[in-house]
Each structure stands twice: as C-alpha cells, then as structure tokens.
Coordinates of C-alpha atoms and ligand atoms in Angstrom, one line a residue:
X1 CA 0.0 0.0 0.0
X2 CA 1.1 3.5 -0.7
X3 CA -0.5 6.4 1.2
X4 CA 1.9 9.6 0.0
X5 CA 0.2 10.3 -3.0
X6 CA -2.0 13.1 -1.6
X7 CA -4.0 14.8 -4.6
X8 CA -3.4 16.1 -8.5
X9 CA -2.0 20.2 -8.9
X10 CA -1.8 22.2 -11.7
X11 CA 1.5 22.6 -13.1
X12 CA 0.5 26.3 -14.2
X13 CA -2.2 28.0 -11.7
X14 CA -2.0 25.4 -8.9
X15 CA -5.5 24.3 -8.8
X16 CA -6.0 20.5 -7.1
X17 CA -8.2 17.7 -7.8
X18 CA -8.4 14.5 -6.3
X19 CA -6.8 12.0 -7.5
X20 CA -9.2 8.9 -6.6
X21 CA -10.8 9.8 -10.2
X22 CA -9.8 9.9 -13.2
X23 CA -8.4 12.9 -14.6
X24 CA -7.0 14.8 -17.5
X25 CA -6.0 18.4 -17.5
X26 CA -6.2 21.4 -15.6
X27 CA -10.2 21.9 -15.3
X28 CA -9.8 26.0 -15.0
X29 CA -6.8 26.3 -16.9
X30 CA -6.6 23.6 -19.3
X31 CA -2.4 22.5 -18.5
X32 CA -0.8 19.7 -17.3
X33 CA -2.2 18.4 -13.5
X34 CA 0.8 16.9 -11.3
X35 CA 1.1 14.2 -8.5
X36 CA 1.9 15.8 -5.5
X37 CA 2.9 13.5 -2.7
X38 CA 3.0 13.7 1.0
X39 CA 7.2 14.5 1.0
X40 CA 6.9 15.7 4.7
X41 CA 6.2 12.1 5.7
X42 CA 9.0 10.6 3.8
X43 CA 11.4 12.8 4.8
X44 CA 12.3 10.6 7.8
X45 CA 11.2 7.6 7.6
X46 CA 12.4 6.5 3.9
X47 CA 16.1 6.4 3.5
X48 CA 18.1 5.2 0.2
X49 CA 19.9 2.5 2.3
X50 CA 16.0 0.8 2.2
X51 CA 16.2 0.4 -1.6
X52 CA 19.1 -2.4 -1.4
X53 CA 16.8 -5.1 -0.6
X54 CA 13.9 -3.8 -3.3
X55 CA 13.7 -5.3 -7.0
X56 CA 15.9 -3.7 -9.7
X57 CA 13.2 -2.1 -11.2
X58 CA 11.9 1.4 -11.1
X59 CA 9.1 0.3 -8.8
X60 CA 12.2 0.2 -5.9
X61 CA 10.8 3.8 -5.7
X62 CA 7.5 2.6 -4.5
X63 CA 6.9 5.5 -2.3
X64 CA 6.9 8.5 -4.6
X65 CA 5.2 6.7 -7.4
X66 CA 1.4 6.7 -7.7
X67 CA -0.2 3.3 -7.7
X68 CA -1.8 3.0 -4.0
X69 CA -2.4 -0.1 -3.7
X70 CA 0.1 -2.8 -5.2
X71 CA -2.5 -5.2 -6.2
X72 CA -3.1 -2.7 -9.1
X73 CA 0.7 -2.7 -10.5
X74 CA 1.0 -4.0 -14.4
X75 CA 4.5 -5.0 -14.6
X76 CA 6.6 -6.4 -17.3
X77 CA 9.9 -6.0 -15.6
X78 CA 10.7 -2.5 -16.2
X79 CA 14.4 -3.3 -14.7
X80 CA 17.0 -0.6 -14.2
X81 CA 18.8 0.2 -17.2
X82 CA 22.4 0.4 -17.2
X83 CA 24.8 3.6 -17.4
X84 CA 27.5 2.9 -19.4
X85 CA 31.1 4.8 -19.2
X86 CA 31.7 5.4 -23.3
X87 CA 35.0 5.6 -22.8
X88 CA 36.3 5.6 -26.6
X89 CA 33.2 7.4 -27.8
X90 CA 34.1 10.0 -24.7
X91 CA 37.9 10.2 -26.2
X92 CA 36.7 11.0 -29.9
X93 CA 35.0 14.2 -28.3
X94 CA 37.8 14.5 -24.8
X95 CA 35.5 13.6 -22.7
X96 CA 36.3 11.6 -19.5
X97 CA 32.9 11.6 -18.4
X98 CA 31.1 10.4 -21.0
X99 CA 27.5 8.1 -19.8
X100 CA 25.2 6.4 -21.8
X101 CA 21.7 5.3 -19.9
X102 CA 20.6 2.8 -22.4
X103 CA 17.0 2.6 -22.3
X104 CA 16.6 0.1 -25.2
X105 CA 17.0 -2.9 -22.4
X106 CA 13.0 -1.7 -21.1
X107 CA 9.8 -3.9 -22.4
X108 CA 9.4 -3.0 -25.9
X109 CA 12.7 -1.8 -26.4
X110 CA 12.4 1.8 -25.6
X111 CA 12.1 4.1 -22.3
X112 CA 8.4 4.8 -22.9
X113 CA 7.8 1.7 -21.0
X114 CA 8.3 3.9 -17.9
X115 CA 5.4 5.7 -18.3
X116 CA 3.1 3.5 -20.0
X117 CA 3.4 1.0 -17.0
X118 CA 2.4 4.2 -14.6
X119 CA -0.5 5.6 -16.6
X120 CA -1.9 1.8 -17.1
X121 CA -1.1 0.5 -13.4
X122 CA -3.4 3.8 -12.7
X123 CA -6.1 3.3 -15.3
X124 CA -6.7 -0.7 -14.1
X125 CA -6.4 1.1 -10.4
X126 CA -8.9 3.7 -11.3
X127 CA -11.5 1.0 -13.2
X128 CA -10.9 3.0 -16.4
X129 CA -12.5 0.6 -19.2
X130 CA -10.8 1.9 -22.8
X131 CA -7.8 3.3 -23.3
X132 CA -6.8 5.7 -26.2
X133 CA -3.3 7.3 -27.6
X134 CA -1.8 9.4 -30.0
X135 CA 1.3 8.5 -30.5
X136 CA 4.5 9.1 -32.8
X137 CA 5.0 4.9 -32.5
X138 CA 6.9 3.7 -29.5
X139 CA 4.4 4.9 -27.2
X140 CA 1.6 3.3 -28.9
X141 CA 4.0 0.2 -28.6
X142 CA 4.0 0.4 -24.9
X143 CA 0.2 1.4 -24.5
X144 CA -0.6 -1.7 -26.3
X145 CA 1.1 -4.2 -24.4
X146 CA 0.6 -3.1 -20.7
X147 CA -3.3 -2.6 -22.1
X148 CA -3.0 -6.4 -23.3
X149 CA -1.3 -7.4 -19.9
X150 CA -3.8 -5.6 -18.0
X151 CA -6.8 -6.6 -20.1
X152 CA -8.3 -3.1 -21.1
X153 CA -9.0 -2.4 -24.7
X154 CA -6.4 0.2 -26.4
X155 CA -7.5 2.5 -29.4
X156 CA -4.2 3.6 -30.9
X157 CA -4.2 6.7 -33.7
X158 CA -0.4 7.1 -35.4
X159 CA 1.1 8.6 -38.2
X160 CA 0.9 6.4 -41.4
X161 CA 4.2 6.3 -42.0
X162 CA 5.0 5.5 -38.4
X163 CA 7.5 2.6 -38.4
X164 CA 6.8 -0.7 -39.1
X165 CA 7.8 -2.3 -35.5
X166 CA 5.4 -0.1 -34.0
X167 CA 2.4 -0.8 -35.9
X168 CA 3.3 -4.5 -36.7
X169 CA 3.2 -4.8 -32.3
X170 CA 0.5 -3.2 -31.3
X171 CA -1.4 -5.1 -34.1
X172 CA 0.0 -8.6 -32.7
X173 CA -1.3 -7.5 -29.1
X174 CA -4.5 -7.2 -30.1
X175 CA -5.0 -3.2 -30.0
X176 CA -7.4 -1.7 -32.0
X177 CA -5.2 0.4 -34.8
X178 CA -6.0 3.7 -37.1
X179 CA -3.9 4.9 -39.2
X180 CA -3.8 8.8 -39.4
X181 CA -2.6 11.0 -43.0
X182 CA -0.9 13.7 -40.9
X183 CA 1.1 13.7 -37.9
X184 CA 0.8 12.8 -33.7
X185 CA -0.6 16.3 -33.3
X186 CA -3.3 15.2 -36.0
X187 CA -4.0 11.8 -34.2
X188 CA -4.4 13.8 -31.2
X189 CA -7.8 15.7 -33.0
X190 CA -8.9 12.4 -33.6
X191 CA -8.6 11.0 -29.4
X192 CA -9.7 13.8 -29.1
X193 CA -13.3 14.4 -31.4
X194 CA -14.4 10.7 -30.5
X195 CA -12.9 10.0 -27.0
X196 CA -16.4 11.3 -25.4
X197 CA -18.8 9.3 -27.8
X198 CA -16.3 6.2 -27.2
X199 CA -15.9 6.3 -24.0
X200 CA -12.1 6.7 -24.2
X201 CA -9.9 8.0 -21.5
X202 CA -6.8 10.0 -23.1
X203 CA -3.6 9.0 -22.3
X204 CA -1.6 11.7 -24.7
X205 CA 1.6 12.4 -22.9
X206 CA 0.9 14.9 -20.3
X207 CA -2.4 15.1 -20.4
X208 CA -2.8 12.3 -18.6
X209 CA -1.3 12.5 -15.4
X210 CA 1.0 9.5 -14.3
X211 CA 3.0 9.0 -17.4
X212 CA 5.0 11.6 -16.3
X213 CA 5.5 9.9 -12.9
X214 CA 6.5 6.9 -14.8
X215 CA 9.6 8.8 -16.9
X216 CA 10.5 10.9 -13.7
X217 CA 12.5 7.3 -12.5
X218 CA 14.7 7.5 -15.2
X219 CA 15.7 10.4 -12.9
X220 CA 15.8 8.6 -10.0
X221 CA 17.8 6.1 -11.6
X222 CA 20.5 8.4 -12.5
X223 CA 21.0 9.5 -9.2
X224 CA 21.4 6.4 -7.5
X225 CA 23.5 5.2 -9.9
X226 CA 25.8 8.2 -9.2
X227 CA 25.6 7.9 -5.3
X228 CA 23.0 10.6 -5.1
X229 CA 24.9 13.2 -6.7
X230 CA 23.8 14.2 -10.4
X231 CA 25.7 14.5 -12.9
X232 CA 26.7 18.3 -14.8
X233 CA 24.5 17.7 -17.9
X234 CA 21.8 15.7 -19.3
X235 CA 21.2 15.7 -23.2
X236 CA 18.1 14.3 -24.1
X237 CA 16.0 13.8 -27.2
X238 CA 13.1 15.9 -26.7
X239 CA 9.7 15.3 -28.2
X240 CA 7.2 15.9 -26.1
X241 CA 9.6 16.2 -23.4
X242 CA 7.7 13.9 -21.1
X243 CA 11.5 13.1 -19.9
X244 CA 12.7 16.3 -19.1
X245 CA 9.4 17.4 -17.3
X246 CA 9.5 14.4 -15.1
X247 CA 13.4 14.3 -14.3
X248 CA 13.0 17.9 -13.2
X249 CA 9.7 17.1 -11.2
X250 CA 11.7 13.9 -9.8
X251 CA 14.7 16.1 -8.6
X252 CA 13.0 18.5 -6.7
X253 CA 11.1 15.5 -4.8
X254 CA 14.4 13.8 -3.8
X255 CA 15.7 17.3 -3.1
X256 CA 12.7 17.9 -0.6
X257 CA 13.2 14.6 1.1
X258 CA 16.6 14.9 1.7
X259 CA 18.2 12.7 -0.5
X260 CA 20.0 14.9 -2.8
X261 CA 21.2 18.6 -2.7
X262 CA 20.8 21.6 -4.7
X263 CA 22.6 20.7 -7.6
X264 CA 20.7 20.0 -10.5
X265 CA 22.1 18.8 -14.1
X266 CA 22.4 20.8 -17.0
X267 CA 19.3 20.0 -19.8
X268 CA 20.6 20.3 -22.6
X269 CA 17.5 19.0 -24.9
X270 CA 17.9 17.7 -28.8
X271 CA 15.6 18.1 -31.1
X272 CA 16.2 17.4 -35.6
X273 CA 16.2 20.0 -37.2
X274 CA 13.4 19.4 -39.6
X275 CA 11.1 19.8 -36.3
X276 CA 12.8 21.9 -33.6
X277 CA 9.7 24.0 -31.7
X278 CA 11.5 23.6 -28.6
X279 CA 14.9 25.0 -30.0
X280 CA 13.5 27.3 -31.8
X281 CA 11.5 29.2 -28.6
X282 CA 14.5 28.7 -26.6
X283 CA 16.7 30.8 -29.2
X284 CA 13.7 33.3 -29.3
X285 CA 13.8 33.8 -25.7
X286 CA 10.4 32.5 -25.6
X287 CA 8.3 30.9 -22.9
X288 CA 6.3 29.0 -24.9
X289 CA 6.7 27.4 -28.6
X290 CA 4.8 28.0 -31.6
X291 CA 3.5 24.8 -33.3
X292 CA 5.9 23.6 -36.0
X293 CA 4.7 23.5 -40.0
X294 CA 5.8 20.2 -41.6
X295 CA 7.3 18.4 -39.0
X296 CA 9.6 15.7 -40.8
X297 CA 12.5 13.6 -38.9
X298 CA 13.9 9.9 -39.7
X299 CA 13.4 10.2 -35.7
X300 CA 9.9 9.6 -35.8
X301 CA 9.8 10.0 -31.8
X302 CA 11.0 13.7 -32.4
X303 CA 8.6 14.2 -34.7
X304 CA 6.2 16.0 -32.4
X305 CA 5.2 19.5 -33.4
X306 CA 3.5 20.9 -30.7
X307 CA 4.1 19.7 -26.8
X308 CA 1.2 20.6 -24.2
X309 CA 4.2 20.7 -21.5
X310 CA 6.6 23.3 -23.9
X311 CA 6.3 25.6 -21.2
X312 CA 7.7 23.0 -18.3
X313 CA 10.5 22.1 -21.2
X314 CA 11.7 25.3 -21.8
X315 CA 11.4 26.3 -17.9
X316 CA 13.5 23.3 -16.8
X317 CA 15.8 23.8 -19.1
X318 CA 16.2 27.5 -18.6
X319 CA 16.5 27.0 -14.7
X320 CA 18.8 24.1 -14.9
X321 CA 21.5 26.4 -17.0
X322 CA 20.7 24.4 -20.3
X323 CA 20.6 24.8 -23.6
X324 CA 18.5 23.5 -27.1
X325 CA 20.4 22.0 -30.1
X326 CA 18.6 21.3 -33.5
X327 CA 20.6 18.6 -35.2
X328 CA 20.1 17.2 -38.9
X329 CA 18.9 13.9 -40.0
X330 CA 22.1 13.1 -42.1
X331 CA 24.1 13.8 -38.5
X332 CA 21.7 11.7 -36.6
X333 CA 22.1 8.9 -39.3
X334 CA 26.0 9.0 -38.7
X335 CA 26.0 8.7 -34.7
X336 CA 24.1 5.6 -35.2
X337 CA 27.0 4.2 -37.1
X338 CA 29.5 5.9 -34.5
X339 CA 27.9 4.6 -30.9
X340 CA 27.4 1.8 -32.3
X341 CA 30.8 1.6 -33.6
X342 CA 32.7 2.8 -30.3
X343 CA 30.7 1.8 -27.7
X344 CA 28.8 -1.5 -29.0
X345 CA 25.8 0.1 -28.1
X346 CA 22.9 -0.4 -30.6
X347 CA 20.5 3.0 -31.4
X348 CA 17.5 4.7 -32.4
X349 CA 17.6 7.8 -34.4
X350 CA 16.4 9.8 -31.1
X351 CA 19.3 8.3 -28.7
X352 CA 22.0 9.1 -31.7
X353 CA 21.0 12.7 -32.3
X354 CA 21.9 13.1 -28.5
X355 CA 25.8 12.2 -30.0
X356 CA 25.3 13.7 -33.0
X357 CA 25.0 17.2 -30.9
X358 CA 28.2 16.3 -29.3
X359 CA 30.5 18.1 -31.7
X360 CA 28.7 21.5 -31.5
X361 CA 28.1 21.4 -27.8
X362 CA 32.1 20.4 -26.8
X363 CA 33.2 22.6 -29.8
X364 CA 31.3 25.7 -28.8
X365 CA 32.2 25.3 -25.0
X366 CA 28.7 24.4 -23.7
X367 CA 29.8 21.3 -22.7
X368 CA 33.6 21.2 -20.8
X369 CA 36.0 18.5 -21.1
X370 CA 35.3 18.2 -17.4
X371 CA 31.9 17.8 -17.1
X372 CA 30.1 14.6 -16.4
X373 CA 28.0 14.0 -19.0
X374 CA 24.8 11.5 -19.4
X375 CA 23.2 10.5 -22.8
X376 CA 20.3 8.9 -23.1
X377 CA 20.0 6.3 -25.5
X378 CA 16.1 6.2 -25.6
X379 CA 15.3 3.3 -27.6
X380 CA 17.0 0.5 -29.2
X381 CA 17.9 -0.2 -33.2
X382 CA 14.8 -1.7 -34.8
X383 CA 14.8 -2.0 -38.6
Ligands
PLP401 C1 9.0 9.4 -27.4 C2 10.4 9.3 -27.7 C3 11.3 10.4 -27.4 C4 10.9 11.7 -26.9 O1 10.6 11.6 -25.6 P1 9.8 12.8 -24.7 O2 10.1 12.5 -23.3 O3 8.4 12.7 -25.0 O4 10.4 14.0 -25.2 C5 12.7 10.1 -27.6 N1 13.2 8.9 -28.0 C6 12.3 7.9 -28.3 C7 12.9 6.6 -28.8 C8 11.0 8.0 -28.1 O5 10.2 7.0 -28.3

C-alpha cells in the first residue's frame, strides 16, 4: 500500500483535484495536472539505504510513485537500465565523463515503458475501461502491451508512416489500430473528437497524469547510480519532453526529502532540425513554442510538433542552466553508425541525435572537457 500520494496540482495555476478519479487536464486552466505527494512524511522515515533489498526495477521507488495499492501494478519487468562509461566514444570528443543510460534494455525496447506502465497500473487502479493514444510509434507500442497485460481495450491513432515495428506490435497485441494522413498532433484531434462518444480515457503524454510519474524514474535512476549526486549535464532527445518534465519534477522531490542537494544537471534537450519547436523558442527567448509546419524527422519520436508541456521544457531547461540543439537527420544517421561503432551500443535515431549534438556542444564550450556528461540512449535499433 502506498498512502503519499495526496491529490493532482496544476503545473500552471495550482489548482488541485483528487486523484481517486480519473483525470486529465487542468479543469480551469486547461495544463498539465501533477502528482503531489506527501514528502513531509517521507522525509524521515524512507532512506536510500532501504532500496538495497527492493527489486531492480523502477518500482524500488515505490513510495513517490502513484499506484496506492500494489495489487493494481502492471509490470513487465521494467528493470534498471544500465549507465554505461563510453570511454572511446568519450575520447573521440575528450571527454572523461562520457554516460550512456541505455534505455533500449525496457519492455518493448524503448524508455516509454516507464510511463506506459504508470498511466496503465493507474487506469486498471482507477476502473478505467478503454484506453486511447496518439502517439509518434513507440508509445503506442507500450500502450498496447501493458493494455493487453492488463486486459483493457487500447484505441491507438499514429502517423501512417510510423515505423513498421510499431504498428506490426501493437497489431499482434490485439490493440485496436487507425492509421492517421498527418502527424501525432493530427491523431491527437482524432482522441480527441471521439474520446467522449467512445468512452475513451486520453492517455496523450501529459495530459494524462501518471505517465510523467513513470519517466520521472529514469531520474531517479540516474541519481542512484551516481551515489545521489547528479551528474553536470543531461542531453536528451526531446519530443514531447515527457523526460525532461518528469526528471525535473523527480529532482526537486528527492531534493525535498533529503536525499540529494541543490545541484541539478544541465538540460541540454535535442531536437532534428526538420522539427525543432523547442529549439526554436529557446533561441527566441520565448516561454512558450509556436507549433511547428511540416514536422519531418527519420526520428519519428521527435517528430512531435507541438508539446502541451513546452512551457515545463523550456522552464526546466532555462532553470537548470541548459541549452537546445537542432541537429540534422544526415548527422543523426551517422551517430548511429559511430555509438554503435565505439561503444557496441545499438541506437534509435532519437538516442544518436543526443551524440550527434556532441561536436557542437564540446566545440562551442557548452559542454567542458570536465563535465560529467549523461546521454540517453532512448530506444533500441529496430529495422
Ligand atoms: C518518445 C520518444 C522520445 C521523446 O521523448 P519525450 O520524453 O516525449 O520528449 C525520444 N526517443 C524515443 C525513442 C521516443 O520514443
């Protein structure tokens, strides 16, 4: 059982809602609605030393995660991944301190197992009946097989052209599949038009509540793996920047219990350049990003054109001391020949555009031989 989770707040105007029913966004303001968890009560009773007889998997951090009772859990073995020291890939750029957190080792081969386990662990807690996404591909992957595992009908809406691997899986696990002409922001309409007539709950990224609790462990991860002290700078492959939003969330609550100090890594979030809304506010100076017109990427997860949480993005990466890179597909298409090549690591497009943003970042001093560096290697290669 698990009693800290005390209610949902809005991440803009602050407004709560419970949390025993299911919920989307912000009622007044229409943003992204948080967990909030009673931190006061962990602070000295739950200690780090506990977590050495817990599972190697992210739900070790039972306590600020937002299942209450266990019973409810839908678990495929979402095991720690490793951080690996790229030592030759490090020396190619002079880099001691180079990290790869390889995702790709998650059910379904990429990190948005995290958060699909969360939102569907809730959904079966919260008797939700159908389950609905927009996705770019791997999160429709992940919907699908925690729905299948849990036994709740999914209603997936992707891109076309999303890859193969995605569509060919959630076929085989029985979700029920449309194919959009347009993009995730497009499929989005379409959750959206019909959810209410269908009887659908939403589990876009973000606008549904616990996914976000899910990524916010890769956080956690990190910082155990480093002895509780975070590294200097986190790239990261930013889409809908579910990742960024939840590591920054994630800090602050291990902050607040005591377990880590101040310190917080530097963001440093990747986009492609053929859809950069992120990058592209952040060089503007802007608080908030304008959608992006003809969003094309080979990294299909990038290829998100408008993120409900830009705001939280560019905020976390503007407190942290960050920075936003736009790299271009023919870069990204060589760094996943060179980790590969290095580091025997195996890549999706979105993990090697992290490396392929290395040369501009070391070159133009954002990033100092010195620093301890983390990239995530979101997904694994499919073909
Ligand atoms: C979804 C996805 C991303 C983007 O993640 P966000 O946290 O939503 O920004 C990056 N890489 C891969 C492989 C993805 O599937």
């Amino acid at each position: 059982m698990n009693n800290f989770l005390q209610h949902l707040e809005c991440s803009r105007c602050g407004e709560t809602f419970p949390h025993i029913v299911p919920q989307n966004l912000c009622h007044s303001c229409g943003k992204p609605l948080f967990a909030r968890y009673a931190l006061d009560q962990l602070t000295d009773t739950w200690k780090p030393k506990q977590l050495q007889s817990r599972p190697n998997t992210l739900w070790r951090y039972r306590e600020l995660l937002p299942i209450s009772n266990d019973k409810h859990i839908v678990s495929l073995g979402e095991t720690l991944t490793p951080l690996i020291h790229a030592k030759r890939l490090g020396a190619q750029f002079g880099l001691q301190q180079l990290w790869i957190k390889d995702e790709s080792r998650l059910p379904t081969g990429s990190f948005k197992a995290r958060g699909l386990a969360m939102a569907v662990s809730k959904a079966k807690e919260l008797g939700i009946k159908k389950l609905a996404i927009p996705s770019a591909g791997n999160a429709a992957t992940a919907l699908s097989v925690y729905a299948a595992s849990a036994g709740i009908p999914a209603f997936i809406f992707m891109p076309k052209d999303t890859p193969t691997y995605n569509i060919e899986t959630c076929q085989l696990v029985g979700a029920n599949v449309t194919l959009i002409d347009g993009l995730i922001s497009d499929a989005g309409k379409s959750v959206a038009e019909r959810k209410t007539d269908e009887g659908w709950f939403d589990v876009s990224t973000l606008k549904e509540p616990y996914r976000v609790e899910g990524k916010k462990t890769m956080g956690f991860e990190l910082a155990e793996q480093f002895g509780w002290k975070l590294p200097d700078v986190i790239v990261y492959p930013t889409g809908g920047g579910t990742g960024i939003v939840g590591m920054w969330k994630g800090f602050a609550e291990l902050e607040a219990i005591g377990w880590i100090g101040k310190k917080r890594p530097r963001f440093i979030s990747v986009q492609a350049e053929g859809c950069a809304p992120i990058v592209k506010a952040w060089n503007e100076g802007k608080t908030h990003a304008e959608p992006w017109q003809n969003a094309h990427t080979i990294a299909s997860g990038l290829r998100v054109p408008q993120a409900i949480g830009d705001f939280l993005i560019l905020e976390a990466i503007r407190e942290s001391g960050g920075t936003a890179v736009a790299v271009t597909d023919d870069a990204i298409k060589e760094a996943m020949q060179m980790l590969p090549s290095t580091e025997g690591i195996l890549t999706c497009p979105e993990g090697a555009a992290t490396v392929a943003a290395l040369e501009e970042l070391v070159g133009n001093g954002t990033i100092k031989s010195s620093d301890q560096v983390v990239l995530f290697n979101t997904g694994g290669y499919q073909s």
